[in-house]
mmCIF file of C-alpha atoms in Angstrom:
data_model
loop_
_atom_site.group_PDB
_atom_site.id
_atom_site.type_symbol
_atom_site.label_atom_id
_atom_site.label_comp_id
_atom_site.label_asym_id
_atom_site.label_seq_id
_atom_site.Cartn_x
_atom_site.Cartn_y
_atom_site.Cartn_z
ATOM 1 C CA MET A 1 92.500 65.980 88.620
ATOM 2 C CA THR A 2 94.645 68.432 86.862
ATOM 3 C CA VAL A 3 96.334 71.789 87.152
ATOM 4 C CA PHE A 4 95.704 74.330 84.393
ATOM 5 C CA ASN A 5 97.846 77.378 84.993
ATOM 6 C CA LEU A 6 99.579 79.539 87.558
ATOM 7 C CA TYR A 7 99.908 83.295 87.905
ATOM 8 C CA ILE A 8 102.221 85.059 90.334
ATOM 9 C CA PHE A 9 101.605 88.761 90.891
ATOM 10 C CA ASP A 10 103.458 91.198 93.076
ATOM 11 C CA ARG A 11 101.749 93.811 95.214
ATOM 12 C CA ASN A 12 101.736 96.353 92.408
ATOM 13 C CA GLY A 13 99.944 94.072 89.977
ATOM 14 C CA THR A 14 102.996 93.156 87.911
ATOM 15 C CA CYS A 15 102.740 89.609 86.629
ATOM 16 C CA LEU A 16 106.010 88.093 87.879
ATOM 17 C CA TYR A 17 105.446 84.693 86.391
ATOM 18 C CA TYR A 18 102.942 82.806 84.305
ATOM 19 C CA VAL A 19 102.994 79.167 83.331
ATOM 20 C CA GLU A 20 100.382 76.795 81.965
ATOM 21 C CA TRP A 21 100.144 73.010 81.837
ATOM 22 C CA ASN A 22 96.871 71.652 80.561
ATOM 23 C CA ARG A 23 95.079 74.750 79.429
ATOM 24 C CA LYS A 24 92.531 74.159 76.668
ATOM 25 C CA LYS A 25 91.004 77.570 76.189
ATOM 26 C CA HIS A 26 92.712 80.900 75.909
ATOM 27 C CA SER A 27 90.602 83.894 76.796
ATOM 28 C CA GLY A 28 89.798 85.619 73.509
ATOM 29 C CA ILE A 29 92.143 88.417 74.520
ATOM 30 C CA ALA A 30 94.863 89.051 71.961
ATOM 31 C CA SER A 31 97.726 89.985 74.229
ATOM 32 C CA GLN A 32 98.756 88.002 77.269
ATOM 33 C CA GLU A 33 99.568 91.251 79.042
ATOM 34 C CA GLU A 34 95.915 92.204 78.842
ATOM 35 C CA GLU A 35 94.882 88.875 80.302
ATOM 36 C CA PHE A 36 97.239 89.406 83.265
ATOM 37 C CA LYS A 37 95.679 92.799 83.867
ATOM 38 C CA LEU A 38 92.198 91.326 83.744
ATOM 39 C CA MET A 39 93.160 88.539 86.138
ATOM 40 C CA TYR A 40 94.802 90.917 88.587
ATOM 41 C CA GLY A 41 91.855 93.287 88.368
ATOM 42 C CA MET A 42 89.406 90.490 89.031
ATOM 43 C CA ILE A 43 91.325 89.254 92.085
ATOM 44 C CA PHE A 44 91.732 92.797 93.388
ATOM 45 C CA SER A 45 87.998 93.425 93.030
ATOM 46 C CA ILE A 46 87.046 90.107 94.589
ATOM 47 C CA LYS A 47 89.214 90.950 97.581
ATOM 48 C CA SER A 48 87.507 94.274 98.204
ATOM 49 C CA PHE A 49 84.087 92.812 97.392
ATOM 50 C CA VAL A 50 84.563 90.012 99.911
ATOM 51 C CA ASN A 51 85.844 92.416 102.579
ATOM 52 C CA ARG A 52 82.761 94.545 102.277
ATOM 53 C CA ILE A 53 80.063 91.908 101.874
ATOM 54 C CA SER A 54 81.366 89.585 104.582
ATOM 55 C CA PRO A 55 78.952 89.267 107.515
ATOM 56 C CA SER A 56 81.832 89.082 110.011
ATOM 57 C CA ASP A 57 85.512 89.980 110.205
ATOM 58 C CA LEU A 58 87.781 88.066 107.858
ATOM 59 C CA LYS A 59 91.179 86.605 108.688
ATOM 60 C CA ASP A 60 92.632 85.231 105.468
ATOM 61 C CA GLY A 61 89.857 86.559 103.267
ATOM 62 C CA PHE A 62 89.180 85.213 99.808
ATOM 63 C CA SER A 63 90.584 81.720 99.191
ATOM 64 C CA SER A 64 88.954 80.296 96.067
ATOM 65 C CA PHE A 65 86.066 80.354 93.645
ATOM 66 C CA LYS A 66 84.508 77.704 91.457
ATOM 67 C CA THR A 67 82.681 77.887 88.156
ATOM 68 C CA SER A 68 81.137 74.930 86.366
ATOM 69 C CA ARG A 69 84.515 74.023 84.785
ATOM 70 C CA TYR A 70 87.391 75.101 87.013
ATOM 71 C CA LYS A 71 88.467 76.199 90.449
ATOM 72 C CA CYS A 72 90.600 79.257 91.018
ATOM 73 C CA ASN A 73 92.760 78.991 94.146
ATOM 74 C CA PHE A 74 94.208 82.134 95.666
ATOM 75 C CA TYR A 75 96.908 82.728 98.255
ATOM 76 C CA GLU A 76 98.376 86.034 99.293
ATOM 77 C CA THR A 77 101.408 86.657 101.477
ATOM 78 C CA PRO A 78 101.490 89.585 103.919
ATOM 79 C CA SER A 79 103.920 91.301 101.547
ATOM 80 C CA GLY A 80 101.229 91.338 98.859
ATOM 81 C CA LEU A 81 102.583 88.567 96.641
ATOM 82 C CA LYS A 82 99.656 86.747 95.029
ATOM 83 C CA PHE A 83 99.621 83.139 93.858
ATOM 84 C CA ILE A 84 96.715 82.067 91.651
ATOM 85 C CA LEU A 85 96.486 78.427 90.654
ATOM 86 C CA ASN A 86 93.654 77.236 88.427
ATOM 87 C CA THR A 87 92.767 73.576 88.886
ATOM 88 C CA ASP A 88 89.837 71.338 88.108
ATOM 89 C CA LEU A 89 86.846 71.112 90.420
ATOM 90 C CA ASN A 90 87.855 68.000 92.385
ATOM 91 C CA VAL A 91 90.724 69.722 94.112
ATOM 92 C CA GLY A 92 90.146 70.540 97.784
ATOM 93 C CA ASN A 93 91.790 73.256 99.840
ATOM 94 C CA ILE A 94 95.356 73.713 98.579
ATOM 95 C CA ARG A 95 96.389 76.674 100.671
ATOM 96 C CA ASP A 96 99.378 74.729 101.985
ATOM 97 C CA VAL A 97 100.473 73.849 98.440
ATOM 98 C CA LEU A 98 100.450 77.497 97.445
ATOM 99 C CA HIS A 99 102.287 78.390 100.630
ATOM 100 C CA GLN A 100 104.950 75.766 99.812
ATOM 101 C CA LEU A 101 105.248 77.258 96.364
ATOM 102 C CA TYR A 102 106.000 80.588 97.999
ATOM 103 C CA SER A 103 108.325 79.459 100.786
ATOM 104 C CA ASN A 104 110.161 76.597 99.058
ATOM 105 C CA ILE A 105 110.309 77.807 95.475
ATOM 106 C CA TYR A 106 109.844 81.564 95.292
ATOM 107 C CA VAL A 107 111.881 82.492 98.362
ATOM 108 C CA GLU A 108 114.585 79.896 97.654
ATOM 109 C CA TYR A 109 115.136 80.551 93.967
ATOM 110 C CA VAL A 110 114.063 84.173 93.489
ATOM 111 C CA VAL A 111 114.481 86.081 96.738
ATOM 112 C CA LYS A 112 117.784 84.316 97.530
ATOM 113 C CA ASN A 113 119.063 84.884 94.007
ATOM 114 C CA PRO A 114 120.752 88.291 93.885
ATOM 115 C CA LEU A 115 120.507 88.352 90.091
ATOM 116 C CA CYS A 116 116.693 88.254 90.194
ATOM 117 C CA GLU A 117 115.381 91.776 90.297
ATOM 118 C CA LEU A 118 112.347 91.981 92.582
ATOM 119 C CA GLY A 119 109.214 93.466 91.065
ATOM 120 C CA GLN A 120 110.245 92.347 87.560
ATOM 121 C CA PRO A 121 109.085 89.250 85.642
ATOM 122 C CA ILE A 122 111.138 86.237 86.738
ATOM 123 C CA LYS A 123 113.596 84.984 84.118
ATOM 124 C CA SER A 124 115.576 82.488 86.195
ATOM 125 C CA ASP A 125 115.690 79.059 84.538
ATOM 126 C CA LEU A 126 116.374 77.366 87.852
ATOM 127 C CA PHE A 127 113.144 78.793 89.256
ATOM 128 C CA LYS A 128 111.251 77.653 86.162
ATOM 129 C CA THR A 129 112.586 74.110 86.392
ATOM 130 C CA LYS A 130 112.030 73.768 90.124
ATOM 131 C CA LEU A 131 108.501 75.143 89.921
ATOM 132 C CA ASP A 132 107.573 72.900 87.035
ATOM 133 C CA GLU A 133 109.021 69.884 88.827
ATOM 134 C CA TYR A 134 107.192 70.739 92.052
ATOM 135 C CA VAL A 135 103.813 71.199 90.374
ATOM 136 C CA ARG A 136 104.157 68.089 88.205
ATOM 137 C CA ASN A 137 104.846 65.997 91.287
ATOM 138 C CA LEU A 138 101.778 67.215 93.147
ATOM 139 C CA PRO A 139 99.073 64.587 93.711
ATOM 140 C CA ILE A 140 96.554 67.006 92.218
ATOM 141 C CA PHE A 141 98.556 67.072 88.983
ATOM 142 C CA ALA A 142 97.307 63.905 87.308
ATOM 143 C CA THR A 143 96.826 64.519 83.622
ATOM 144 C CA LYS A 144 93.477 63.439 82.380
ATOM 145 C CA THR A 145 93.414 60.263 80.343
ATOM 146 C CA ASN A 146 90.745 61.394 77.882
ATOM 147 C CA MET B 1 74.355 76.077 109.737
ATOM 148 C CA THR B 2 73.561 79.677 108.972
ATOM 149 C CA ILE B 3 72.271 81.593 106.008
ATOM 150 C CA HIS B 4 73.374 85.196 106.224
ATOM 151 C CA SER B 5 71.684 86.967 103.354
ATOM 152 C CA VAL B 6 70.115 86.709 99.912
ATOM 153 C CA PHE B 7 70.561 88.937 96.866
ATOM 154 C CA VAL B 8 68.611 88.790 93.609
ATOM 155 C CA VAL B 9 70.285 90.518 90.675
ATOM 156 C CA ASN B 10 68.604 91.159 87.325
ATOM 157 C CA ARG B 11 70.255 90.481 83.971
ATOM 158 C CA ALA B 12 71.660 94.006 83.805
ATOM 159 C CA GLY B 13 73.386 93.749 87.186
ATOM 160 C CA GLY B 14 70.779 95.720 89.115
ATOM 161 C CA LEU B 15 69.825 94.624 92.606
ATOM 162 C CA ILE B 16 66.110 93.797 92.632
ATOM 163 C CA TYR B 17 65.803 92.116 96.004
ATOM 164 C CA GLN B 18 67.889 91.829 99.148
ATOM 165 C CA TYR B 19 67.151 90.171 102.457
ATOM 166 C CA ASP B 20 69.350 89.928 105.543
ATOM 167 C CA HIS B 21 68.460 86.793 107.419
ATOM 168 C CA ASN B 22 71.016 86.018 110.082
ATOM 169 C CA MET B 23 73.700 88.672 110.297
ATOM 170 C CA PRO B 24 75.946 88.470 113.342
ATOM 171 C CA LYS B 25 76.104 91.748 115.252
ATOM 172 C CA ILE B 26 79.684 92.728 115.951
ATOM 173 C CA GLU B 27 80.008 95.456 118.567
ATOM 174 C CA VAL B 28 82.621 96.159 121.224
ATOM 175 C CA GLU B 29 82.528 98.890 123.827
ATOM 176 C CA LYS B 30 85.687 99.821 125.687
ATOM 177 C CA THR B 31 86.870 102.564 127.982
ATOM 178 C CA PHE B 32 90.114 104.240 126.956
ATOM 179 C CA SER B 33 92.500 106.560 128.742
ATOM 180 C CA TYR B 34 94.552 109.318 127.148
ATOM 181 C CA PRO B 35 96.303 108.966 124.727
ATOM 182 C CA LEU B 36 94.303 106.564 122.557
ATOM 183 C CA GLU B 37 96.363 103.590 121.335
ATOM 184 C CA LEU B 38 94.210 103.179 118.221
ATOM 185 C CA VAL B 39 94.774 105.103 115.033
ATOM 186 C CA LEU B 40 91.491 106.353 113.587
ATOM 187 C CA LYS B 41 90.889 107.859 110.189
ATOM 188 C CA LEU B 42 88.034 109.259 108.181
ATOM 189 C CA LEU B 43 86.833 107.039 105.346
ATOM 190 C CA ASP B 44 83.626 107.574 103.364
ATOM 191 C CA GLU B 45 82.283 109.951 106.046
ATOM 192 C CA LYS B 46 82.834 107.328 108.744
ATOM 193 C CA VAL B 47 85.456 107.167 111.494
ATOM 194 C CA VAL B 48 87.334 103.911 110.908
ATOM 195 C CA VAL B 49 90.076 102.091 112.833
ATOM 196 C CA ALA B 50 93.201 102.287 110.673
ATOM 197 C CA PHE B 51 95.735 100.621 112.957
ATOM 198 C CA GLY B 52 96.003 98.966 116.358
ATOM 199 C CA GLN B 53 93.776 95.912 116.752
ATOM 200 C CA ARG B 54 93.091 95.007 120.386
ATOM 201 C CA ASP B 55 90.418 93.442 122.607
ATOM 202 C CA GLY B 56 88.057 92.657 119.756
ATOM 203 C CA VAL B 57 88.414 96.016 118.053
ATOM 204 C CA LYS B 58 89.542 95.237 114.505
ATOM 205 C CA VAL B 59 90.957 97.322 111.711
ATOM 206 C CA GLY B 60 88.016 98.413 109.568
ATOM 207 C CA HIS B 61 85.573 98.783 112.466
ATOM 208 C CA THR B 62 83.794 102.110 112.701
ATOM 209 C CA VAL B 63 82.992 104.236 115.721
ATOM 210 C CA LEU B 64 79.337 103.593 116.575
ATOM 211 C CA GLY B 65 79.134 105.785 119.645
ATOM 212 C CA ILE B 66 80.958 107.624 122.405
ATOM 213 C CA ASN B 67 79.912 107.617 126.085
ATOM 214 C CA GLY B 68 76.483 106.224 125.201
ATOM 215 C CA LEU B 69 75.785 108.796 122.498
ATOM 216 C CA SER B 70 75.400 107.179 119.097
ATOM 217 C CA ALA B 71 77.316 108.360 116.073
ATOM 218 C CA SER B 72 75.899 109.355 112.732
ATOM 219 C CA GLY B 73 78.619 109.604 110.140
ATOM 220 C CA ARG B 74 81.510 111.627 111.479
ATOM 221 C CA GLN B 75 79.438 113.360 114.135
ATOM 222 C CA LEU B 76 77.824 112.418 117.417
ATOM 223 C CA GLU B 77 74.118 112.802 118.235
ATOM 224 C CA ASP B 78 74.791 116.152 119.876
ATOM 225 C CA GLY B 79 76.605 117.495 116.817
ATOM 226 C CA ARG B 80 80.173 117.172 118.106
ATOM 227 C CA ASP B 81 82.825 115.947 115.675
ATOM 228 C CA ILE B 82 84.065 112.472 116.652
ATOM 229 C CA LEU B 83 87.723 112.987 115.786
ATOM 230 C CA GLU B 84 87.819 116.283 117.694
ATOM 231 C CA THR B 85 86.147 114.712 120.729
ATOM 232 C CA ILE B 86 88.688 111.890 120.739
ATOM 233 C CA ALA B 87 91.619 114.254 120.313
ATOM 234 C CA ASP B 88 90.614 116.340 123.340
ATOM 235 C CA GLU B 89 92.349 115.186 126.532
ATOM 236 C CA ASP B 90 89.604 116.679 128.763
ATOM 237 C CA ASN B 91 87.114 114.075 127.523
ATOM 238 C CA TYR B 92 89.057 111.143 128.966
ATOM 239 C CA PRO B 93 88.442 108.493 130.220
ATOM 240 C CA ILE B 94 86.182 107.857 127.283
ATOM 241 C CA ALA B 95 83.959 104.896 126.383
ATOM 242 C CA ILE B 96 83.948 104.216 122.650
ATOM 243 C CA LYS B 97 81.746 101.668 120.925
ATOM 244 C CA PHE B 98 83.188 100.042 117.815
ATOM 245 C CA GLY B 99 81.537 97.708 115.355
ATOM 246 C CA ARG B 100 81.613 96.310 111.866
ATOM 247 C CA PRO B 101 79.910 98.858 109.604
ATOM 248 C CA LYS B 102 76.549 97.703 108.260
ATOM 249 C CA LEU B 103 76.020 97.788 104.539
ATOM 250 C CA THR B 104 73.928 100.687 103.347
ATOM 251 C CA VAL B 105 71.369 100.150 100.595
ATOM 252 C CA ASN B 106 73.581 102.006 98.131
ATOM 253 C CA GLU B 107 76.527 99.799 98.993
ATOM 254 C CA LYS B 108 74.418 96.688 98.492
ATOM 255 C CA ILE B 109 73.428 97.901 95.034
ATOM 256 C CA MET B 110 77.052 98.594 94.235
ATOM 257 C CA LEU B 111 78.240 95.192 95.480
ATOM 258 C CA ALA B 112 75.545 93.419 93.473
ATOM 259 C CA SER B 113 76.634 95.046 90.251
ATOM 260 C CA MET B 114 80.250 94.412 91.150
ATOM 261 C CA PHE B 115 79.525 90.713 91.470
ATOM 262 C CA HIS B 116 77.695 90.805 88.151
ATOM 263 C CA SER B 117 80.910 91.790 86.363
ATOM 264 C CA LEU B 118 83.148 89.499 88.435
ATOM 265 C CA PHE B 119 80.859 86.646 87.400
ATOM 266 C CA ALA B 120 81.408 87.487 83.732
ATOM 267 C CA ILE B 121 85.186 87.868 84.089
ATOM 268 C CA GLY B 122 85.377 84.541 85.933
ATOM 269 C CA SER B 123 83.909 82.843 82.908
ATOM 270 C CA GLN B 124 86.117 84.735 80.444
ATOM 271 C CA LEU B 125 89.368 83.850 82.212
ATOM 272 C CA SER B 126 88.515 80.150 82.295
ATOM 273 C CA PRO B 127 91.281 77.771 81.194
ATOM 274 C CA GLU B 128 88.632 75.291 80.060
ATOM 275 C CA PRO B 129 86.046 75.923 77.335
ATOM 276 C CA HIS B 130 82.332 76.481 78.045
ATOM 277 C CA SER B 131 82.714 77.648 81.614
ATOM 278 C CA SER B 132 79.934 79.307 83.565
ATOM 279 C CA GLY B 133 80.593 82.301 85.784
ATOM 280 C CA ILE B 134 81.414 82.107 89.492
ATOM 281 C CA GLU B 135 79.160 79.563 91.207
ATOM 282 C CA VAL B 136 80.778 79.315 94.630
ATOM 283 C CA LEU B 137 83.133 81.819 96.186
ATOM 284 C CA GLU B 138 84.866 80.749 99.362
ATOM 285 C CA THR B 139 86.563 82.734 102.128
ATOM 286 C CA ASP B 140 87.640 81.726 105.623
ATOM 287 C CA VAL B 141 84.376 82.837 107.266
ATOM 288 C CA PHE B 142 81.624 82.602 104.670
ATOM 289 C CA LYS B 143 80.689 81.136 101.295
ATOM 290 C CA LEU B 144 78.830 82.844 98.495
ATOM 291 C CA HIS B 145 76.683 80.684 96.247
ATOM 292 C CA CYS B 146 75.327 81.980 92.990
ATOM 293 C CA PHE B 147 72.793 80.466 90.638
ATOM 294 C CA GLN B 148 72.139 82.072 87.280
ATOM 295 C CA THR B 149 68.907 81.180 85.554
ATOM 296 C CA MET B 150 68.578 80.709 81.787
ATOM 297 C CA THR B 151 67.105 84.201 81.613
ATOM 298 C CA GLY B 152 70.129 85.735 83.319
ATOM 299 C CA ILE B 153 68.727 86.436 86.763
ATOM 300 C CA LYS B 154 71.181 85.673 89.554
ATOM 301 C CA PHE B 155 70.242 84.366 92.978
ATOM 302 C CA ILE B 156 73.065 84.910 95.433
ATOM 303 C CA VAL B 157 73.104 83.414 98.912
ATOM 304 C CA LEU B 158 75.706 84.070 101.605
ATOM 305 C CA THR B 159 76.099 81.232 104.098
ATOM 306 C CA ASP B 160 78.578 80.055 106.686
ATOM 307 C CA LEU B 161 81.077 77.355 105.729
ATOM 308 C CA ARG B 162 79.055 74.416 107.069
ATOM 309 C CA GLN B 163 75.678 75.114 105.448
ATOM 310 C CA GLY B 164 74.741 72.274 103.124
ATOM 311 C CA ALA B 165 72.257 71.843 100.294
ATOM 312 C CA VAL B 166 72.507 75.423 99.106
ATOM 313 C CA ASP B 167 71.905 74.298 95.506
ATOM 314 C CA GLY B 168 68.465 73.070 96.497
ATOM 315 C CA LEU B 169 67.744 76.339 98.241
ATOM 316 C CA LEU B 170 68.794 78.369 95.194
ATOM 317 C CA LYS B 171 66.479 76.354 92.955
ATOM 318 C CA LYS B 172 63.707 76.816 95.499
ATOM 319 C CA LEU B 173 64.246 80.575 95.540
ATOM 320 C CA TYR B 174 63.949 80.610 91.763
ATOM 321 C CA GLU B 175 60.699 78.712 92.089
ATOM 322 C CA VAL B 176 59.414 81.191 94.658
ATOM 323 C CA TYR B 177 60.446 84.032 92.361
ATOM 324 C CA SER B 178 58.610 82.562 89.364
ATOM 325 C CA ASP B 179 55.494 81.813 91.405
ATOM 326 C CA PHE B 180 55.137 84.910 93.516
ATOM 327 C CA ALA B 181 56.955 87.706 91.702
ATOM 328 C CA LEU B 182 56.505 86.869 88.027
ATOM 329 C CA LYS B 183 52.880 85.818 88.386
ATOM 330 C CA ASN B 184 52.049 88.943 90.340
ATOM 331 C CA PRO B 185 50.223 91.259 87.919
ATOM 332 C CA PHE B 186 51.537 94.321 89.726
ATOM 333 C CA TYR B 187 55.169 93.287 89.327
ATOM 334 C CA SER B 188 57.078 94.649 86.353
ATOM 335 C CA ILE B 189 60.074 92.614 85.292
ATOM 336 C CA ASP B 190 63.616 93.773 86.128
ATOM 337 C CA MET B 191 62.283 96.153 88.764
ATOM 338 C CA PRO B 192 62.765 95.823 92.535
ATOM 339 C CA ILE B 193 60.542 93.084 93.959
ATOM 340 C CA ARG B 194 57.980 94.324 96.458
ATOM 341 C CA CYS B 195 55.608 91.392 96.744
ATOM 342 C CA GLU B 196 54.429 90.236 100.132
ATOM 343 C CA LEU B 197 53.918 86.606 99.182
ATOM 344 C CA PHE B 198 57.352 86.431 97.592
ATOM 345 C CA GLU B 199 58.902 87.671 100.791
ATOM 346 C CA GLN B 200 56.974 85.256 103.017
ATOM 347 C CA ASN B 201 57.768 82.213 100.903
ATOM 348 C CA LEU B 202 61.408 83.182 100.528
ATOM 349 C CA GLN B 203 61.766 83.502 104.274
ATOM 350 C CA SER B 204 60.173 80.156 104.977
ATOM 351 C CA ALA B 205 62.382 78.467 102.347
ATOM 352 C CA ILE B 206 65.455 79.941 104.005
ATOM 353 C CA GLU B 207 64.359 78.925 107.472
ATOM 354 C CA GLN B 208 63.687 75.408 106.326
ATOM 355 C CA ALA B 209 67.051 75.143 104.580
ATOM 356 C CA GLU B 210 68.744 76.363 107.727
ATOM 357 C CA ARG B 211 66.933 73.883 109.950
ATOM 358 C CA THR B 212 67.338 70.765 107.877
ATOM 359 C CA GLY B 213 70.259 71.507 105.608
ATOM 360 C CA ILE B 214 68.942 68.817 103.283
ATOM 361 C CA SER B 215 67.573 69.389 99.839
ATOM 362 C CA ASN B 216 64.041 68.130 100.539
ATOM 363 C CA ILE B 217 62.405 71.548 100.341
#
């Protein structure tokens, strides 16, 4: 099991934070900015797609998708903050992990830090360290031996 | 164990077959007194609930009828405008029927091509090399399973969360497609499938998958 990368977007589509751990392939897109836009656009479209195609009324809506190589886990807060964590396929439902990331890391070290401007990419080193520490200690973060 | 619907998408993203198998019908009828607690708005020529969920009426539901008269678009059967009827105090108490809007054929075509591009982006944004596109998409009420053949045709099945052995069903649908659509001399490739045998066999495969949930089809 392993964790590849994490995106945090705000409700306007600004990428607040991006970090990667065991990522092997970078999408052939030259600029990282463009990749953030593509990611946000995909999630935005999936959300509206799912809302429309769903046979019954949704509560939380879209939670994850899988391809043959990775799983993309999605969590959105009512304020529109989006957490996207890409993991390998053996990871189960990690909604609570993403919620912890929001309530214990984002709220504690960004919202409660008056020097962090909301709606702007996060520069706080404390946030970076705490987030990295939290993710590395997750049971799903076991670096592959091969 | 439920299978909701099946979509077949050609390699260009066009919808060539769609079948609704087991779609729950969501309808609520309620009598309201003046003033109406719900906020309604006009969206895509439909009257939609914008705010104020209560008693099974959810945001996003459309007005299906008023006082037994059914609605078509923004108007009632007798030609009255829905929003005007609801705004008029003289019409109260009023019985309004709400429900989840059904997908129109055009919307289905649009959603199919939308998934076609989401599938491609899912593979492009992969953090690992050699990834396929989206194979399973999960929400809190349904799952979408997609199988892309070597020739680029996508079979998409919407199921509930507990349905098992969908992989087997997808392979079976591909088999049914190759046997009864491709071998039909009147079927031209990449065009909508209108073959009776295809339809019959697809339905029986779905029913069997729903009954057993095991991959022995």
